[in-house]
DNA sequence: AAATTATTGCGACAGATTTGCAAATATAAT
DNA sequence: ATTATATTTGCAAATCTGTCGCAATAATTT
């Protein structure tokens, strides 16, 4: 639904919005973070593996997506530009990843702490691990 | 310098502190987070690749080390037990990784926000990206 | 010391990511 | 619209990363 923004970002960097790129964007839009393997299999028959890697690399370079590490592997999700800034709650039991909307107090505190350390913060990633509501329930029976 | 703590953790889990394990621990002690490739090359001639992977896996399982997300790779550092809980400031320019000591207010706020979302937080990772003091200076000349 | 158990090295291997290059597409110039 | 130019994609091969089975070594127990 944000193809115009996507196109603008690409154009600004001298690239164009091709069928391939729209397809990959759509695979990510509105979904949980996706692994490369899932993206590759969802695009099977339409796109080559190498193209997907190259496109994700391009998207990351232009700030369209970013990578999240999940244990050993990583997953891809659209960047804050498309989703709004948020953090993640990772359930250690069922593996689900929930979004935690950003909180102004928290954001301010993070920037303040970094600044006090003479650092110039630009952005950050906060991943919280624990039990999701469902698994927390199940555990306390 | 914390070989006794290391030995205790290993013993508690039915493993022993071998020369190999002490060597890998020492490669991590006091250093910035290390990539597997660096660990492997630093131990070249002394330890096999497979042994290093197996040892890091063991260390992680026992909470001796943990993995850190750096872009789409990861690096290893000693866990909070040895370093104290802290976060990281990543310089986007020179690549340096600085430690940011944990702050009680921040920790509380993170746990509170997760709890409000019906989640049971156990731990978290906060990585801040931006410019380190040196690069910030250089940029504003 | 002998027996038992844990640890390590050494291939071989499977999966993930990258690369070179030719074919296909898109964009710019007649 | 056609031709020239630059970008993008697919395909196959190469490389890198992490894993596994198994025999050799080292540590622990009897
Ligand atoms: Mn998200
Ligand atoms: Mn650190
Ligand atoms: Zn869960
Ligand atoms: Zn720097």
Short mmCIF file of C-alpha atoms (C1' of nucleotides) and ligand atoms in Angstrom, two decimals:
data_model
loop_
_atom_site.label_atom_id
_atom_site.label_comp_id
_atom_site.label_asym_id
_atom_site.label_seq_id
_atom_site.Cartn_x
_atom_site.Cartn_y
_atom_site.Cartn_z
CA UNK A 1 0.00 0.00 0.00
CA UNK A 2 3.07 2.24 0.23
CA UNK A 3 4.33 1.71 -3.26
CA UNK A 4 4.65 5.45 -3.85
CA UNK A 5 7.00 5.86 -0.90
CA UNK A 6 8.96 2.85 -2.05
CA UNK A 7 9.22 4.22 -5.56
CA UNK A 8 10.35 7.60 -4.26
CA UNK A 9 13.14 6.09 -2.19
CA UNK A 10 14.33 4.01 -5.11
CA UNK A 11 14.18 6.90 -7.57
CA UNK A 12 16.08 9.19 -5.22
CA UNK A 13 18.88 6.65 -5.38
CA UNK A 14 18.82 6.17 -9.11
CA UNK A 15 16.99 2.87 -9.07
CA UNK A 16 13.56 2.05 -10.36
CA UNK A 17 10.59 0.17 -8.99
CA UNK A 18 10.58 -3.02 -11.04
CA UNK A 19 8.10 -5.87 -10.93
CA UNK A 20 10.67 -7.89 -8.99
CA UNK A 21 11.14 -5.25 -6.35
CA UNK A 22 7.44 -4.64 -5.91
CA UNK A 23 6.94 -8.36 -5.49
CA UNK A 24 9.57 -8.63 -2.76
CA UNK A 25 8.23 -5.55 -1.01
CA UNK A 26 4.76 -7.08 -1.02
CA UNK A 27 6.08 -10.30 0.49
CA UNK A 28 7.27 -8.25 3.46
CA UNK A 29 4.42 -5.77 3.76
CA UNK A 30 2.15 -6.44 6.71
CA UNK A 31 3.91 -9.69 7.61
CA UNK A 32 5.98 -10.77 10.59
CA UNK A 33 9.71 -10.62 9.98
CA UNK A 34 10.58 -13.18 7.30
CA UNK A 35 13.59 -15.42 6.88
CA UNK A 36 15.42 -15.51 3.56
CA UNK A 37 14.40 -19.14 3.12
CA UNK A 38 10.74 -18.21 3.43
CA UNK A 39 11.10 -15.30 1.03
CA UNK A 40 12.88 -17.57 -1.42
CA UNK A 41 10.26 -20.27 -1.26
CA UNK A 42 7.35 -17.81 -1.46
CA UNK A 43 8.86 -16.36 -4.62
CA UNK A 44 9.70 -19.77 -6.05
CA UNK A 45 9.17 -19.97 -9.78
CA UNK A 46 8.99 -16.22 -10.08
CA UNK A 47 12.33 -15.00 -8.80
CA UNK A 48 15.81 -16.40 -8.50
CA UNK A 49 17.55 -16.83 -5.18
CA UNK A 50 20.37 -14.49 -6.17
CA UNK A 51 17.94 -11.78 -7.18
CA UNK A 52 16.27 -11.94 -3.79
CA UNK A 53 19.57 -11.64 -1.96
CA UNK A 54 20.58 -8.75 -4.17
CA UNK A 55 17.28 -6.98 -3.72
CA UNK A 56 17.27 -7.34 0.06
CA UNK A 57 20.80 -6.00 0.14
CA UNK A 58 19.70 -3.01 -1.95
CA UNK A 59 16.62 -2.45 0.22
CA UNK A 60 18.75 -2.55 3.32
CA UNK A 61 21.27 -0.12 1.88
CA UNK A 62 18.46 2.31 1.08
CA UNK A 63 16.83 1.88 4.47
CA UNK A 64 13.74 0.14 3.10
CA UNK A 65 14.21 -2.94 5.26
CA UNK A 66 16.41 -4.02 8.13
CA UNK A 67 17.63 -7.31 9.48
CA UNK A 68 16.74 -8.71 12.89
CA UNK A 69 18.83 -11.45 14.41
CA UNK A 70 16.94 -14.36 15.83
CA UNK A 71 19.44 -16.61 17.56
CA UNK A 72 21.74 -17.76 14.79
CA UNK A 73 19.68 -16.65 11.86
CA UNK A 74 18.13 -13.38 10.89
CA UNK A 75 14.84 -12.20 9.49
CA UNK A 76 13.86 -9.25 7.38
CA UNK A 77 11.18 -6.68 8.05
CA UNK A 78 10.23 -3.35 6.54
CA UNK A 79 11.97 -0.44 8.21
CA UNK A 80 10.48 2.17 10.50
CA UNK A 81 9.67 4.33 7.48
CA UNK A 82 6.93 1.85 6.62
CA UNK A 83 6.01 0.34 9.98
CA UNK A 84 6.69 3.13 12.45
CA UNK A 85 9.40 2.72 15.06
CA UNK A 86 8.84 -0.24 17.35
CA UNK A 87 10.60 -2.98 19.28
CA UNK A 88 10.09 -6.72 19.62
CA UNK A 89 9.02 -9.22 22.22
CA UNK A 90 10.43 -12.67 21.40
CA UNK A 91 8.74 -15.65 23.04
CA UNK A 92 11.42 -18.13 24.08
CA UNK A 93 8.86 -20.91 24.14
CA UNK A 94 6.70 -20.68 21.00
CA UNK A 95 9.05 -18.46 18.99
CA UNK A 96 6.43 -15.86 18.19
CA UNK A 97 7.63 -12.28 17.68
CA UNK A 98 5.30 -9.54 18.90
CA UNK A 99 5.59 -5.86 18.13
CA UNK A 100 5.99 -3.46 21.05
CA UNK A 101 5.06 0.07 19.96
CA UNK A 102 7.66 2.64 20.76
CA UNK A 103 7.21 4.73 23.89
CA UNK A 104 8.34 8.38 23.94
CA UNK A 105 9.72 8.13 27.49
CA UNK A 106 11.79 5.11 26.59
CA UNK A 107 13.09 6.66 23.40
CA UNK A 108 14.10 9.80 25.23
CA UNK A 109 15.86 7.89 27.95
CA UNK A 110 17.83 5.83 25.45
CA UNK A 111 18.97 8.91 23.55
CA UNK A 112 19.83 10.73 26.75
CA UNK A 113 21.97 7.90 28.06
CA UNK A 114 23.86 7.60 24.80
CA UNK A 115 24.39 11.34 24.62
CA UNK A 116 25.72 11.43 28.18
CA UNK A 117 28.32 8.93 27.03
CA UNK A 118 29.48 11.47 24.41
CA UNK A 119 27.89 9.38 21.68
CA UNK A 120 25.69 10.77 18.88
CA UNK A 121 22.78 8.30 18.66
CA UNK A 122 20.98 7.87 15.32
CA UNK A 123 18.86 4.81 15.92
CA UNK A 124 18.70 1.67 18.00
CA UNK A 125 17.34 -1.81 18.27
CA UNK A 126 15.71 -3.21 21.40
CA UNK A 127 14.76 -6.88 21.48
CA UNK A 128 13.13 -8.31 24.59
CA UNK A 129 13.13 -12.06 25.29
CA UNK A 130 10.73 -13.89 27.58
CA UNK A 131 7.29 -15.48 27.47
CA UNK A 132 4.36 -14.27 25.39
CA UNK A 133 0.93 -13.91 27.03
CA UNK A 134 -0.22 -17.34 25.82
CA UNK A 135 2.89 -19.21 26.94
CA UNK A 136 2.99 -17.33 30.24
CA UNK A 137 -0.55 -18.56 30.95
CA UNK A 138 0.22 -22.12 29.95
CA UNK A 139 3.28 -22.17 32.21
CA UNK A 140 1.51 -20.97 35.35
CA UNK A 141 -1.25 -23.59 35.33
CA UNK B 1 41.08 -13.75 35.34
CA UNK B 2 37.73 -15.36 36.15
CA UNK B 3 38.81 -18.90 35.54
CA UNK B 4 37.42 -20.04 38.87
CA UNK B 5 33.93 -18.81 37.98
CA UNK B 6 34.26 -20.42 34.58
CA UNK B 7 35.37 -23.69 36.11
CA UNK B 8 32.49 -23.61 38.58
CA UNK B 9 29.89 -23.11 35.85
CA UNK B 10 31.35 -25.93 33.80
CA UNK B 11 31.62 -28.30 36.76
CA UNK B 12 28.03 -27.60 37.84
CA UNK B 13 27.02 -28.86 34.40
CA UNK B 14 29.18 -31.96 34.39
CA UNK B 15 31.88 -30.52 32.15
CA UNK B 16 35.47 -29.73 32.90
CA UNK B 17 37.73 -26.79 32.24
CA UNK B 18 40.07 -28.09 29.58
CA UNK B 19 43.01 -26.33 27.95
CA UNK B 20 40.85 -25.79 24.87
CA UNK B 21 38.07 -24.13 26.81
CA UNK B 22 40.40 -21.93 28.78
CA UNK B 23 42.02 -20.83 25.54
CA UNK B 24 38.71 -19.84 23.96
CA UNK B 25 37.60 -18.07 27.11
CA UNK B 26 40.84 -16.09 27.11
CA UNK B 27 40.32 -15.08 23.50
CA UNK B 28 37.07 -13.45 24.59
CA UNK B 29 38.09 -12.04 27.96
CA UNK B 30 38.57 -8.30 27.95
CA UNK B 31 38.07 -8.01 24.19
CA UNK B 32 35.39 -6.43 22.06
CA UNK B 33 32.79 -8.87 20.77
CA UNK B 34 34.49 -11.28 18.36
CA UNK B 35 33.26 -12.88 15.16
CA UNK B 36 33.62 -16.63 14.67
CA UNK B 37 36.03 -16.01 11.81
CA UNK B 38 38.31 -14.00 14.08
CA UNK B 39 38.15 -16.58 16.84
CA UNK B 40 38.94 -19.29 14.32
CA UNK B 41 41.91 -17.46 12.88
CA UNK B 42 43.27 -16.45 16.29
CA UNK B 43 43.20 -20.09 17.36
CA UNK B 44 44.63 -21.30 14.06
CA UNK B 45 47.06 -24.15 14.47
CA UNK B 46 45.92 -24.79 18.01
CA UNK B 47 42.25 -25.60 17.69
CA UNK B 48 39.99 -27.01 15.01
CA UNK B 49 37.08 -25.04 13.57
CA UNK B 50 34.57 -27.64 14.71
CA UNK B 51 35.89 -27.53 18.25
CA UNK B 52 35.45 -23.79 18.38
CA UNK B 53 31.88 -23.98 17.15
CA UNK B 54 31.13 -26.74 19.64
CA UNK B 55 32.72 -24.85 22.49
CA UNK B 56 30.91 -21.61 21.75
CA UNK B 57 27.67 -23.55 21.55
CA UNK B 58 28.41 -25.11 24.94
CA UNK B 59 29.38 -21.76 26.43
CA UNK B 60 26.20 -20.20 25.16
CA UNK B 61 24.08 -23.04 26.51
CA UNK B 62 25.66 -22.59 29.94
CA UNK B 63 25.30 -18.82 29.82
CA UNK B 64 29.02 -18.16 29.65
CA UNK B 65 28.78 -16.17 26.42
CA UNK B 66 26.06 -14.71 24.26
CA UNK B 67 25.68 -13.72 20.65
CA UNK B 68 25.33 -10.16 19.50
CA UNK B 69 23.73 -8.94 16.27
CA UNK B 70 25.99 -6.92 14.07
CA UNK B 71 24.19 -6.34 10.80
CA UNK B 72 23.56 -9.77 9.39
CA UNK B 73 26.45 -11.45 11.17
CA UNK B 74 26.90 -12.01 14.87
CA UNK B 75 29.71 -11.69 17.33
CA UNK B 76 30.41 -13.39 20.62
CA UNK B 77 31.10 -11.78 23.96
CA UNK B 78 31.29 -13.00 27.54
CA UNK B 79 27.93 -12.89 29.24
CA UNK B 80 26.71 -10.52 31.93
CA UNK B 81 28.03 -12.94 34.57
CA UNK B 82 31.55 -11.92 33.58
CA UNK B 83 31.06 -8.39 32.25
CA UNK B 84 28.04 -7.07 34.14
CA UNK B 85 24.85 -6.21 32.25
CA UNK B 86 25.44 -3.53 29.64
CA UNK B 87 24.42 -2.33 26.20
CA UNK B 88 26.37 -1.26 23.13
CA UNK B 89 27.07 1.86 21.17
CA UNK B 90 28.03 1.00 17.58
CA UNK B 91 29.87 3.62 15.60
CA UNK B 92 28.55 3.64 12.04
CA UNK B 93 31.71 5.29 10.81
CA UNK B 94 34.69 3.54 12.36
CA UNK B 95 32.88 0.36 13.41
CA UNK B 96 34.02 0.51 17.01
CA UNK B 97 31.72 -1.00 19.65
CA UNK B 98 31.61 0.78 23.00
CA UNK B 99 30.04 -0.55 26.17
CA UNK B 100 27.22 1.43 27.74
CA UNK B 101 26.81 0.44 31.40
CA UNK B 102 23.29 -0.49 32.31
CA UNK B 103 21.13 2.09 34.03
CA UNK B 104 18.55 1.03 36.66
CA UNK B 105 15.92 3.47 35.36
CA UNK B 106 16.26 2.18 31.86
CA UNK B 107 16.11 -1.44 32.93
CA UNK B 108 13.00 -0.79 34.96
CA UNK B 109 11.28 1.03 32.14
CA UNK B 110 11.99 -1.75 29.68
CA UNK B 111 10.62 -4.40 32.01
CA UNK B 112 7.60 -2.29 32.82
CA UNK B 113 6.70 -1.72 29.18
CA UNK B 114 7.00 -5.40 28.37
CA UNK B 115 4.95 -6.35 31.40
CA UNK B 116 2.21 -3.89 30.43
CA UNK B 117 1.99 -5.74 27.14
CA UNK B 118 1.20 -8.94 29.09
CA UNK B 119 4.65 -10.27 28.33
CA UNK B 120 6.98 -11.88 30.90
CA UNK B 121 10.40 -10.36 30.17
CA UNK B 122 13.52 -12.36 31.04
CA UNK B 123 16.26 -10.40 29.32
CA UNK B 124 16.87 -8.03 26.46
CA UNK B 125 19.37 -6.60 24.06
CA UNK B 126 19.72 -2.91 23.29
CA UNK B 127 22.10 -1.82 20.55
CA UNK B 128 22.48 1.85 19.74
CA UNK B 129 23.89 3.03 16.41
CA UNK B 130 25.42 6.40 15.70
CA UNK B 131 28.78 8.16 15.97
CA UNK B 132 31.38 7.54 18.65
CA UNK B 133 32.98 10.53 20.41
CA UNK B 134 36.01 10.51 18.10
CA UNK B 135 34.03 10.30 14.86
CA UNK B 136 31.51 12.85 16.09
CA UNK B 137 34.38 15.32 16.60
CA UNK B 138 35.91 14.61 13.23
CA UNK B 139 32.56 15.15 11.51
CA UNK B 140 31.86 18.58 13.02
CA UNK B 141 35.16 20.19 12.02
"C1'" DA C 1 46.68 -49.69 35.61
"C1'" DA C 2 42.38 -50.73 33.28
"C1'" DA C 3 37.98 -49.38 32.14
"C1'" DT C 4 34.73 -45.75 31.21
"C1'" DT C 5 33.40 -41.26 29.71
"C1'" DA C 6 34.21 -36.78 27.78
"C1'" DT C 7 36.68 -34.00 24.46
"C1'" DT C 8 38.98 -32.96 20.21
"C1'" DG C 9 40.61 -33.31 15.31
"C1'" DC C 10 39.77 -34.57 10.77
"C1'" DG C 11 37.45 -35.15 6.90
"C1'" DA C 12 33.17 -35.03 4.47
"C1'" DC C 13 28.85 -32.70 3.90
"C1'" DA C 14 24.58 -29.69 3.55
"C1'" DG C 15 22.85 -25.26 3.35
"C1'" DA C 16 23.48 -20.27 2.85
"C1'" DT C 17 25.30 -16.46 0.39
"C1'" DT C 18 28.13 -14.54 -3.33
"C1'" DT C 19 29.95 -13.92 -7.95
"C1'" DG C 20 30.73 -13.75 -13.10
"C1'" DC C 21 28.60 -13.43 -17.10
"C1'" DA C 22 25.13 -13.63 -20.70
"C1'" DA C 23 20.19 -12.70 -21.56
"C1'" DA C 24 16.35 -9.79 -20.69
"C1'" DT C 25 14.35 -5.18 -19.26
"C1'" DA C 26 14.15 -0.64 -18.58
"C1'" DT C 27 15.68 4.20 -19.67
"C1'" DA C 28 17.66 7.69 -22.58
"C1'" DA C 29 18.84 9.40 -27.04
"C1'" DT C 30 18.11 9.84 -31.96
"C1'" DA D 1 9.24 4.19 -32.99
"C1'" DT D 2 14.00 2.56 -33.30
"C1'" DT D 3 18.51 2.38 -31.66
"C1'" DA D 4 21.89 2.90 -28.20
"C1'" DT D 5 23.03 2.70 -23.19
"C1'" DA D 6 22.58 1.46 -18.63
"C1'" DT D 7 20.29 -1.46 -15.23
"C1'" DT D 8 18.40 -5.64 -13.67
"C1'" DT D 9 17.75 -10.58 -13.56
"C1'" DG D 10 18.57 -15.67 -14.10
"C1'" DC D 11 21.62 -19.38 -14.18
"C1'" DA D 12 25.51 -22.00 -12.94
"C1'" DA D 13 29.56 -22.25 -10.43
"C1'" DA D 14 32.26 -20.97 -6.53
"C1'" DT D 15 32.77 -19.81 -1.73
"C1'" DC D 16 31.65 -19.58 3.02
"C1'" DT D 17 29.53 -21.21 7.32
"C1'" DG D 18 28.13 -24.24 10.31
"C1'" DT D 19 27.26 -29.40 11.21
"C1'" DC D 20 28.11 -34.47 11.64
"C1'" DG D 21 30.12 -39.12 12.13
"C1'" DC D 22 33.77 -41.37 13.76
"C1'" DA D 23 38.38 -42.54 15.22
"C1'" DA D 24 42.19 -40.72 18.17
"C1'" DT D 25 43.30 -38.31 22.59
"C1'" DA D 26 42.73 -36.83 27.07
"C1'" DA D 27 40.35 -36.76 31.45
"C1'" DT D 28 37.88 -39.16 35.17
"C1'" DT D 29 36.51 -43.17 37.75
"C1'" DT D 30 37.02 -47.82 39.49
MN1 LIG E 1 8.17 -5.71 13.85
MN1 LIG E 2 30.16 -5.49 25.51
ZN1 LIG E 3 4.92 -17.89 23.24
ZN1 LIG E 4 33.69 5.92 15.43
#
